[in-house]
PDB file of C-alpha atoms and ligand atoms in Angstrom:
ATOM      1  CA  MET A 185     106.520  97.522 103.955  1.00 44.00           C
ATOM      2  CA  SER A 186     106.257  94.664 106.346  1.00 42.00           C
ATOM      3  CA  HIS A 187     107.162  91.819 103.963  1.00 42.00           C
ATOM      4  CA  SER A 188     110.458  90.011 104.322  1.00 40.00           C
ATOM      5  CA  GLU A 189     110.963  90.736 100.631  1.00 41.00           C
ATOM      6  CA  THR A 190     114.713  91.004 100.744  1.00 38.00           C
ATOM      7  CA  ALA A 191     115.235  88.171 103.260  1.00 45.00           C
ATOM      8  CA  ALA A 192     117.039  85.894 100.782  1.00 54.00           C
ATOM      9  CA  VAL A 193     118.934  88.722  99.059  1.00 56.00           C
ATOM     10  CA  PRO A 194     122.665  89.206  99.846  1.00 63.00           C
ATOM     11  CA  ALA A 195     123.326  92.244 102.069  1.00 70.00           C
ATOM     12  CA  GLU A 196     125.222  94.239  99.412  1.00 67.00           C
ATOM     13  CA  VAL A 197     122.434  93.746  96.875  1.00 63.00           C
ATOM     14  CA  ALA A 198     119.814  94.732  99.470  1.00 66.00           C
ATOM     15  CA  LYS A 199     121.854  97.878 100.261  1.00 68.00           C
ATOM     16  CA  ALA A 200     122.094  98.828  96.579  1.00 62.00           C
ATOM     17  CA  VAL A 201     118.336  98.383  96.280  1.00 69.00           C
ATOM     18  CA  MET A 202     117.715 100.567  99.339  1.00 72.00           C
ATOM     19  CA  ASN A 203     119.764 103.338  97.711  1.00 83.00           C
ATOM     20  CA  ASP A 204     117.999 103.177  94.357  1.00 91.00           C
ATOM     21  CA  PRO A 205     114.705 105.095  94.452  1.00 94.00           C
ATOM     22  CA  ILE A 206     113.461 103.586  91.187  1.00 96.00           C
ATOM     23  CA  GLU A 207     114.120 100.074  92.477  1.00 95.00           C
ATOM     24  CA  LEU A 208     112.263 100.942  95.692  1.00 95.00           C
ATOM     25  CA  ALA A 209     109.356 102.185  93.585  1.00 96.00           C
ATOM     26  CA  ARG A 210     109.424  98.928  91.575  1.00 97.00           C
ATOM     27  CA  GLN A 211     108.937  96.963  94.796  1.00 96.00           C
ATOM     28  CA  ARG A 212     105.682  98.842  95.324  1.00 97.00           C
ATOM     29  CA  LEU A 213     104.096  98.921  91.849  1.00 98.00           C
ATOM     30  CA  ILE A 214     101.786  96.053  90.882  1.00 98.00           C
ATOM     31  CA  VAL A 215     100.735  95.689  87.234  1.00 98.00           C
ATOM     32  CA  ALA A 216      97.232  94.266  86.759  1.00 98.00           C
ATOM     33  CA  LEU A 217      97.281  91.645  84.000  1.00 98.00           C
ATOM     34  CA  ASP A 218      93.639  92.084  83.021  1.00 95.00           C
ATOM     35  CA  VAL A 219      93.841  90.205  79.733  1.00 96.00           C
ATOM     36  CA  PRO A 220      91.748  87.366  78.309  1.00 96.00           C
ATOM     37  CA  ASP A 221      94.320  84.583  77.964  1.00 97.00           C
ATOM     38  CA  ALA A 222      97.685  83.247  79.120  1.00 97.00           C
ATOM     39  CA  ARG A 223      99.431  84.160  75.880  1.00 97.00           C
ATOM     40  CA  SER A 224      98.524  87.850  76.203  1.00 97.00           C
ATOM     41  CA  ALA A 225      99.528  87.765  79.880  1.00 97.00           C
ATOM     42  CA  MET A 226     102.942  86.268  79.164  1.00 97.00           C
ATOM     43  CA  ARG A 227     103.499  88.757  76.344  1.00 97.00           C
ATOM     44  CA  LEU A 228     102.942  91.603  78.828  1.00 97.00           C
ATOM     45  CA  VAL A 229     105.114  89.941  81.495  1.00 98.00           C
ATOM     46  CA  ALA A 230     107.947  89.483  78.997  1.00 97.00           C
ATOM     47  CA  GLU A 231     107.650  93.101  77.899  1.00 97.00           C
ATOM     48  CA  LEU A 232     107.477  94.544  81.421  1.00 98.00           C
ATOM     49  CA  GLU A 233     109.687  92.228  83.460  1.00 96.00           C
ATOM     50  CA  GLY A 234     112.790  94.387  83.095  1.00 94.00           C
ATOM     51  CA  THR A 235     110.806  97.271  84.553  1.00 97.00           C
ATOM     52  CA  CYS A 236     108.267  95.823  86.999  1.00 97.00           C
ATOM     53  CA  ARG A 237     108.527  93.339  89.899  1.00 96.00           C
ATOM     54  CA  TRP A 238     104.882  92.588  90.686  1.00 98.00           C
ATOM     55  CA  PHE A 239     102.041  91.245  88.557  1.00 98.00           C
ATOM     56  CA  LYS A 240      98.415  90.860  89.533  1.00 98.00           C
ATOM     57  CA  VAL A 241      96.312  88.016  88.178  1.00 98.00           C
ATOM     58  CA  GLY A 242      92.619  88.771  88.523  1.00 97.00           C
ATOM     59  CA  LEU A 243      89.361  87.135  87.623  1.00 96.00           C
ATOM     60  CA  GLU A 244      89.439  87.644  83.859  1.00 96.00           C
ATOM     61  CA  LEU A 245      92.747  85.851  83.394  1.00 97.00           C
ATOM     62  CA  PHE A 246      92.312  83.271  86.161  1.00 98.00           C
ATOM     63  CA  VAL A 247      88.881  82.160  84.952  1.00 97.00           C
ATOM     64  CA  ALA A 248      90.179  81.853  81.386  1.00 97.00           C
ATOM     65  CA  ALA A 249      93.527  80.217  82.047  1.00 97.00           C
ATOM     66  CA  GLY A 250      93.272  78.600  85.499  1.00 97.00           C
ATOM     67  CA  PRO A 251      95.952  78.265  88.170  1.00 97.00           C
ATOM     68  CA  ALA A 252      98.451  77.082  85.540  1.00 97.00           C
ATOM     69  CA  VAL A 253      98.812  80.678  84.378  1.00 98.00           C
ATOM     70  CA  LEU A 254     100.538  81.528  87.663  1.00 98.00           C
ATOM     71  CA  GLU A 255     103.341  78.983  87.312  1.00 97.00           C
ATOM     72  CA  PRO A 256     105.459  80.640  84.604  1.00 97.00           C
ATOM     73  CA  ILE A 257     105.109  84.069  86.220  1.00 97.00           C
ATOM     74  CA  VAL A 258     106.187  82.739  89.632  1.00 96.00           C
ATOM     75  CA  ALA A 259     108.925  80.623  87.991  1.00 96.00           C
ATOM     76  CA  ARG A 260     110.382  83.757  86.354  1.00 96.00           C
ATOM     77  CA  GLY A 261     110.913  85.151  89.862  1.00 95.00           C
ATOM     78  CA  HIS A 262     108.087  87.679  89.920  1.00 97.00           C
ATOM     79  CA  ASN A 263     105.850  88.511  92.853  1.00 97.00           C
ATOM     80  CA  VAL A 264     102.285  87.513  92.087  1.00 98.00           C
ATOM     81  CA  PHE A 265      99.150  88.997  93.597  1.00 98.00           C
ATOM     82  CA  LEU A 266      96.161  86.685  93.107  1.00 98.00           C
ATOM     83  CA  ASP A 267      93.140  88.972  93.127  1.00 98.00           C
ATOM     84  CA  LEU A 268      90.172  86.605  93.318  1.00 98.00           C
ATOM     85  CA  LYS A 269      88.127  88.731  95.770  1.00 98.00           C
ATOM     86  CA  LEU A 270      86.725  85.626  97.454  1.00 98.00           C
ATOM     87  CA  HIS A 271      83.263  86.110  98.955  1.00 98.00           C
ATOM     88  CA  ASP A 272      81.331  83.048 100.163  1.00 98.00           C
ATOM     89  CA  ILE A 273      80.466  81.239 103.391  1.00 98.00           C
ATOM     90  CA  PRO A 274      83.410  80.913 105.800  1.00 98.00           C
ATOM     91  CA  ASN A 275      84.001  77.197 105.154  1.00 98.00           C
ATOM     92  CA  THR A 276      84.124  77.671 101.378  1.00 98.00           C
ATOM     93  CA  VAL A 277      86.377  80.728 101.538  1.00 98.00           C
ATOM     94  CA  ALA A 278      88.730  78.946 103.972  1.00 98.00           C
ATOM     95  CA  GLY A 279      89.030  76.055 101.497  1.00 97.00           C
ATOM     96  CA  ALA A 280      89.704  78.400  98.584  1.00 98.00           C
ATOM     97  CA  VAL A 281      92.337  80.260 100.622  1.00 98.00           C
ATOM     98  CA  ARG A 282      94.062  76.942 101.471  1.00 96.00           C
ATOM     99  CA  SER A 283      94.054  76.018  97.766  1.00 96.00           C
ATOM    100  CA  ALA A 284      95.450  79.421  96.784  1.00 96.00           C
ATOM    101  CA  ALA A 285      98.148  79.244  99.462  1.00 95.00           C
ATOM    102  CA  GLY A 286      99.807  76.419  97.517  1.00 92.00           C
ATOM    103  CA  LEU A 287     100.140  78.414  94.314  1.00 95.00           C
ATOM    104  CA  GLY A 288     103.216  80.462  95.214  1.00 94.00           C
ATOM    105  CA  VAL A 289     101.428  83.813  95.281  1.00 97.00           C
ATOM    106  CA  ARG A 290     102.428  86.671  97.603  1.00 97.00           C
ATOM    107  CA  MET A 291      99.033  88.346  98.071  1.00 98.00           C
ATOM    108  CA  LEU A 292      95.457  87.124  97.985  1.00 98.00           C
ATOM    109  CA  THR A 293      92.157  89.015  98.275  1.00 98.00           C
ATOM    110  CA  VAL A 294      88.870  88.279  99.997  1.00 98.00           C
ATOM    111  CA  HIS A 295      85.889  90.661 100.221  1.00 98.00           C
ATOM    112  CA  ALA A 296      85.568  92.356 103.608  1.00 98.00           C
ATOM    113  CA  GLY A 297      81.798  92.373 102.959  1.00 96.00           C
ATOM    114  CA  GLY A 298      81.826  88.620 103.688  1.00 97.00           C
ATOM    115  CA  GLY A 299      81.852  89.589 107.374  1.00 97.00           C
ATOM    116  CA  PRO A 300      84.040  88.927 110.392  1.00 97.00           C
ATOM    117  CA  ALA A 301      83.424  85.150 110.523  1.00 97.00           C
ATOM    118  CA  MET A 302      84.465  84.787 106.876  1.00 98.00           C
ATOM    119  CA  LEU A 303      87.555  86.955 107.383  1.00 98.00           C
ATOM    120  CA  ALA A 304      88.588  85.016 110.477  1.00 97.00           C
ATOM    121  CA  ALA A 305      88.114  81.706 108.628  1.00 98.00           C
ATOM    122  CA  ALA A 306      90.247  82.983 105.745  1.00 98.00           C
ATOM    123  CA  LYS A 307      92.987  84.056 108.139  1.00 97.00           C
ATOM    124  CA  ASN A 308      92.868  80.801 110.093  1.00 97.00           C
ATOM    125  CA  ALA A 309      93.186  78.847 106.847  1.00 97.00           C
ATOM    126  CA  LEU A 310      96.692  80.303 106.487  1.00 97.00           C
ATOM    127  CA  ALA A 311      97.818  79.378 110.015  1.00 95.00           C
ATOM    128  CA  GLY A 312     100.727  76.972 109.750  1.00 89.00           C
ATOM    129  CA  VAL A 313     101.321  77.666 106.030  1.00 93.00           C
ATOM    130  CA  THR A 314     104.988  78.336 105.262  1.00 92.00           C
ATOM    131  CA  ASN A 315     105.428  81.693 103.507  1.00 92.00           C
ATOM    132  CA  PRO A 316     101.702  82.434 103.405  1.00 96.00           C
ATOM    133  CA  PRO A 317     100.384  85.087 101.022  1.00 97.00           C
ATOM    134  CA  GLU A 318      99.413  88.407 102.590  1.00 97.00           C
ATOM    135  CA  LEU A 319      95.666  88.218 103.050  1.00 98.00           C
ATOM    136  CA  LEU A 320      94.011  91.437 101.879  1.00 98.00           C
ATOM    137  CA  ALA A 321      90.424  92.410 102.581  1.00 98.00           C
ATOM    138  CA  VAL A 322      88.823  94.416  99.781  1.00 98.00           C
ATOM    139  CA  THR A 323      86.757  97.199 101.353  1.00 97.00           C
ATOM    140  CA  VAL A 324      84.613  99.158  98.858  1.00 94.00           C
ATOM    141  CA  LEU A 325      85.439  98.650  95.180  1.00 92.00           C
ATOM    142  CA  THR A 326      87.084 101.703  93.665  1.00 85.00           C
ATOM    143  CA  SER A 327      84.438 101.645  90.926  1.00 84.00           C
ATOM    144  CA  MET A 328      81.674 102.360  93.472  1.00 88.00           C
ATOM    145  CA  ASP A 329      80.447 105.810  94.424  1.00 91.00           C
ATOM    146  CA  ALA A 330      77.706 106.828  96.882  1.00 93.00           C
ATOM    147  CA  ASP A 331      74.953 106.067  94.329  1.00 94.00           C
ATOM    148  CA  GLN A 332      76.266 102.563  93.687  1.00 93.00           C
ATOM    149  CA  LEU A 333      76.525 101.918  97.424  1.00 94.00           C
ATOM    150  CA  HIS A 334      72.994 103.226  97.966  1.00 95.00           C
ATOM    151  CA  ALA A 335      71.767 100.808  95.277  1.00 95.00           C
ATOM    152  CA  VAL A 336      73.076  97.863  97.321  1.00 94.00           C
ATOM    153  CA  GLY A 337      71.486  99.158 100.513  1.00 94.00           C
ATOM    154  CA  VAL A 338      74.435 100.953 102.079  1.00 94.00           C
ATOM    155  CA  ASP A 339      73.318 104.492 102.864  1.00 93.00           C
ATOM    156  CA  CYS A 340      76.574 106.185 103.693  1.00 94.00           C
ATOM    157  CA  MET A 341      79.513 107.684 101.860  1.00 93.00           C
ATOM    158  CA  PRO A 342      82.104 105.209 100.552  1.00 93.00           C
ATOM    159  CA  SER A 343      84.699 106.661 102.940  1.00 95.00           C
ATOM    160  CA  LEU A 344      82.588 105.792 105.991  1.00 96.00           C
ATOM    161  CA  GLN A 345      81.839 102.287 104.705  1.00 96.00           C
ATOM    162  CA  VAL A 346      85.554 101.708 104.048  1.00 97.00           C
ATOM    163  CA  GLU A 347      86.339 102.697 107.650  1.00 97.00           C
ATOM    164  CA  THR A 348      83.587 100.437 109.000  1.00 97.00           C
ATOM    165  CA  LEU A 349      84.918  97.477 107.001  1.00 98.00           C
ATOM    166  CA  ALA A 350      88.543  98.196 107.901  1.00 98.00           C
ATOM    167  CA  LYS A 351      87.713  98.339 111.622  1.00 98.00           C
ATOM    168  CA  MET A 352      85.802  95.075 111.290  1.00 97.00           C
ATOM    169  CA  GLY A 353      88.707  93.482 109.416  1.00 98.00           C
ATOM    170  CA  ILE A 354      91.223  94.592 112.033  1.00 97.00           C
ATOM    171  CA  GLY A 355      88.968  93.052 114.666  1.00 96.00           C
ATOM    172  CA  ALA A 356      89.080  89.785 112.719  1.00 96.00           C
ATOM    173  CA  GLY A 357      92.881  89.846 112.684  1.00 95.00           C
ATOM    174  CA  ILE A 358      93.422  91.221 109.159  1.00 97.00           C
ATOM    175  CA  ARG A 359      96.161  93.797 108.553  1.00 97.00           C
ATOM    176  CA  GLY A 360      96.008  94.054 104.760  1.00 98.00           C
ATOM    177  CA  PHE A 361      93.353  96.107 102.975  1.00 98.00           C
ATOM    178  CA  VAL A 362      92.441  97.225  99.488  1.00 97.00           C
ATOM    179  CA  CYS A 363      90.784 100.639  99.307  1.00 95.00           C
ATOM    180  CA  SER A 364      90.796 103.641  97.015  1.00 92.00           C
ATOM    181  CA  PRO A 365      93.366 106.453  97.259  1.00 91.00           C
ATOM    182  CA  GLN A 366      90.658 108.586  98.801  1.00 91.00           C
ATOM    183  CA  GLU A 367      90.426 106.430 101.936  1.00 94.00           C
ATOM    184  CA  VAL A 368      94.012 105.314 102.301  1.00 96.00           C
ATOM    185  CA  ALA A 369      94.949 107.951 104.886  1.00 96.00           C
ATOM    186  CA  ALA A 370      91.999 107.025 107.115  1.00 97.00           C
ATOM    187  CA  VAL A 371      92.733 103.297 106.839  1.00 97.00           C
ATOM    188  CA  ARG A 372      96.426 103.929 107.529  1.00 97.00           C
ATOM    189  CA  SER A 373      95.495 105.751 110.712  1.00 97.00           C
ATOM    190  CA  LEU A 374      93.515 102.663 111.775  1.00 97.00           C
ATOM    191  CA  THR A 375      96.198 100.073 110.913  1.00 97.00           C
ATOM    192  CA  GLY A 376      99.335 102.040 111.806  1.00 96.00           C
ATOM    193  CA  PRO A 377     102.609 101.199 110.055  1.00 96.00           C
ATOM    194  CA  GLU A 378     101.901  97.440 110.173  1.00 95.00           C
ATOM    195  CA  GLY A 379      99.050  97.797 107.684  1.00 97.00           C
ATOM    196  CA  VAL A 380      99.612  96.550 104.136  1.00 98.00           C
ATOM    197  CA  LEU A 381      97.519  98.922 102.047  1.00 98.00           C
ATOM    198  CA  VAL A 382      97.155  97.999  98.398  1.00 97.00           C
ATOM    199  CA  ILE A 383      95.621 100.770  96.350  1.00 96.00           C
ATOM    200  CA  PRO A 384      93.975 100.514  92.895  1.00 93.00           C
ATOM    201  CA  GLY A 385      92.199 103.409  91.203  1.00 90.00           C
ATOM    202  CA  ILE A 386      95.559 104.946  90.279  1.00 92.00           C
ATOM    203  CA  ARG A 387      95.426 107.349  87.366  1.00 91.00           C
ATOM    204  CA  PRO A 388      98.451 109.393  86.278  1.00 87.00           C
ATOM    205  CA  ALA A 389      97.567 112.928  85.131  1.00 84.00           C
ATOM    206  CA  GLY A 390      95.622 112.793  81.869  1.00 82.00           C
ATOM    207  CA  ALA A 391      94.867 109.036  81.967  1.00 80.00           C
ATOM    208  CA  ALA A 392      91.337 107.833  81.178  1.00 81.00           C
ATOM    209  CA  LEU A 393      89.283 106.923  84.261  1.00 83.00           C
ATOM    210  CA  GLY A 394      87.470 104.010  82.580  1.00 83.00           C
ATOM    211  CA  ASP A 395      85.044 102.566  85.148  1.00 78.00           C
ATOM    212  CA  GLN A 396      87.026 103.844  88.145  1.00 74.00           C
ATOM    213  CA  LYS A 397      85.372 106.529  90.285  1.00 78.00           C
ATOM    214  CA  ARG A 398      87.554 107.142  93.378  1.00 76.00           C
ATOM    215  CA  VAL A 399      90.999 107.799  91.898  1.00 81.00           C
ATOM    216  CA  ALA A 400      94.286 109.651  92.498  1.00 86.00           C
ATOM    217  CA  GLY A 401      97.712 109.910  90.924  1.00 93.00           C
ATOM    218  CA  PRO A 402     100.609 107.629  91.959  1.00 96.00           C
ATOM    219  CA  ALA A 403     102.499 110.260  93.989  1.00 95.00           C
ATOM    220  CA  GLU A 404      99.422 111.351  95.886  1.00 95.00           C
ATOM    221  CA  ALA A 405      98.426 107.755  96.743  1.00 96.00           C
ATOM    222  CA  LEU A 406     101.895 107.092  98.160  1.00 96.00           C
ATOM    223  CA  ARG A 407     101.935 110.315 100.141  1.00 95.00           C
ATOM    224  CA  LEU A 408      98.573 109.394 101.651  1.00 95.00           C
ATOM    225  CA  GLY A 409      99.971 106.129 102.990  1.00 96.00           C
ATOM    226  CA  ALA A 410      99.728 103.430 100.295  1.00 97.00           C
ATOM    227  CA  SER A 411     102.066 100.441 100.660  1.00 97.00           C
ATOM    228  CA  TYR A 412     101.549  99.261  97.072  1.00 98.00           C
ATOM    229  CA  LEU A 413      99.881 100.751  93.998  1.00 98.00           C
ATOM    230  CA  VAL A 414      97.894  98.636  91.525  1.00 97.00           C
ATOM    231  CA  VAL A 415      97.894  99.947  87.966  1.00 97.00           C
ATOM    232  CA  GLY A 416      96.194  98.222  85.058  1.00 95.00           C
ATOM    233  CA  ARG A 417      95.016  99.976  81.931  1.00 94.00           C
ATOM    234  CA  PRO A 418      97.219 103.099  82.224  1.00 95.00           C
ATOM    235  CA  ILE A 419     100.136 100.685  81.680  1.00 96.00           C
ATOM    236  CA  THR A 420      98.740  97.681  79.822  1.00 96.00           C
ATOM    237  CA  GLN A 421      96.731  99.696  77.284  1.00 94.00           C
ATOM    238  CA  ALA A 422      99.325 102.396  76.767  1.00 95.00           C
ATOM    239  CA  PRO A 423     100.882 102.608  73.289  1.00 95.00           C
ATOM    240  CA  ASN A 424     104.189 101.789  75.013  1.00 96.00           C
ATOM    241  CA  PRO A 425     103.589  99.923  78.298  1.00 97.00           C
ATOM    242  CA  VAL A 426     107.265 100.035  79.346  1.00 98.00           C
ATOM    243  CA  GLU A 427     107.438 103.813  78.944  1.00 97.00           C
ATOM    244  CA  ALA A 428     104.117 104.211  80.790  1.00 96.00           C
ATOM    245  CA  ALA A 429     105.408 102.061  83.674  1.00 97.00           C
ATOM    246  CA  LYS A 430     108.679 103.998  83.799  1.00 97.00           C
ATOM    247  CA  ALA A 431     106.842 107.330  84.013  1.00 96.00           C
ATOM    248  CA  ILE A 432     104.766 106.014  86.936  1.00 97.00           C
ATOM    249  CA  LEU A 433     107.895 104.655  88.661  1.00 97.00           C
ATOM    250  CA  GLU A 434     109.598 108.027  88.314  1.00 96.00           C
ATOM    251  CA  GLU A 435     106.617 109.812  89.821  1.00 96.00           C
ATOM    252  CA  MET A 436     106.556 107.252  92.667  1.00 96.00           C
ATOM    253  CA  ALA A 437     110.305 107.538  93.272  1.00 96.00           C
ATOM    254  CA  GLU A 438     110.032 111.307  93.550  1.00 95.00           C
ATOM    255  CA  ALA A 439     107.194 111.031  96.049  1.00 93.00           C
ATOM    256  CA  MET A 440     108.913 108.450  98.233  1.00 90.00           C
TER     257      MET A 440
HETATM  258  O1  C5P B  45      92.897  99.193  84.823  1.00 67.89           O
HETATM  259  P1  C5P B  45      92.851  99.652  86.244  1.00 67.89           P
HETATM  260  O2  C5P B  45      94.093 100.400  86.676  1.00 67.89           O
HETATM  261  O3  C5P B  45      91.571 100.371  86.592  1.00 67.89           O
HETATM  262  O4  C5P B  45      92.859  98.274  87.081  1.00 67.89           O
HETATM  263  C1  C5P B  45      92.666  98.230  88.466  1.00 67.89           C
HETATM  264  C2  C5P B  45      92.789  96.814  88.930  1.00 67.89           C
HETATM  265  O5  C5P B  45      92.573  96.783  90.333  1.00 67.89           O
HETATM  266  C3  C5P B  45      91.769  95.867  88.326  1.00 67.89           C
HETATM  267  O6  C5P B  45      92.449  94.625  88.105  1.00 67.89           O
HETATM  268  C4  C5P B  45      90.706  95.696  89.382  1.00 67.89           C
HETATM  269  O7  C5P B  45      90.148  94.409  89.378  1.00 67.89           O
HETATM  270  C5  C5P B  45      91.507  95.912  90.652  1.00 67.89           C
HETATM  271  N1  C5P B  45      90.737  96.416  91.789  1.00 67.89           N
HETATM  272  C6  C5P B  45      90.034  97.609  91.751  1.00 67.89           C
HETATM  273  N2  C5P B  45      89.318  98.025  92.833  1.00 67.89           N
HETATM  274  C7  C5P B  45      89.301  97.305  93.949  1.00 67.89           C
HETATM  275  C8  C5P B  45      90.021  96.116  94.017  1.00 67.89           C
HETATM  276  C9  C5P B  45      90.748  95.707  92.906  1.00 67.89           C
HETATM  277  O8  C5P B  45      90.080  98.292  90.735  1.00 67.89           O
HETATM  278  N3  C5P B  45      88.662  97.736  95.018  1.00 67.89           N
END
């Protein structure tokens, strides 16, 4: 991981963390808070905060509750990934990125499909920001397969389109990408170790796929080169979310 995550942590604490595989796994698991309101989100955060270090706020929660929903999560010391998947003209995206940069979040998404000018504008908007969020370009949504891509006029396999978008993003100065587990190895070979690869579409053995199409288990995604795993429903809709998160962390720790 390329973040200076432990920069402010005393050396002995950092050393203990480095020697604890579960803690290392915690630094790389992001729980998607896909819930309809702030109250449900905070209930999940309170339940999971002894177990998880990262929470993702996406469109459902952000549209319902606004930026204010981020404050208590950040204030409780958690890492927040703001997954707004911005996709608009460069000037508008740059403005939205500047607004988001003031919210205390650690990661922020834009759609790679917005093109190189939009990606460059998003990156430039963070120049000079202290502690900027990691800017991640979303390649092909993990819910899309070849048929869905064909329907939007892209006549190639998702894996090829992911590579095309990742190469374009790298050319625009982006080093963070969101892709499915099935493309992570190819994107890792393009970015090298500097790449921050954030991978949704994670399904532990036996978990329901829901709308996800290009999936893999937590251990496999890590082995293929993921920096971070994003897990939503397999944790948040489990009968016992803490136990579900712990099982994923154990699988991750073993694979690391
Ligand atoms: O519930 P589940 O584990 O499928 O949630 C995955 C999360 O990752 C969702 O919040 C979704 O918005 C997000 N995501 C995704 N595919 C992408 C980018 C983000 O599933 N390409």
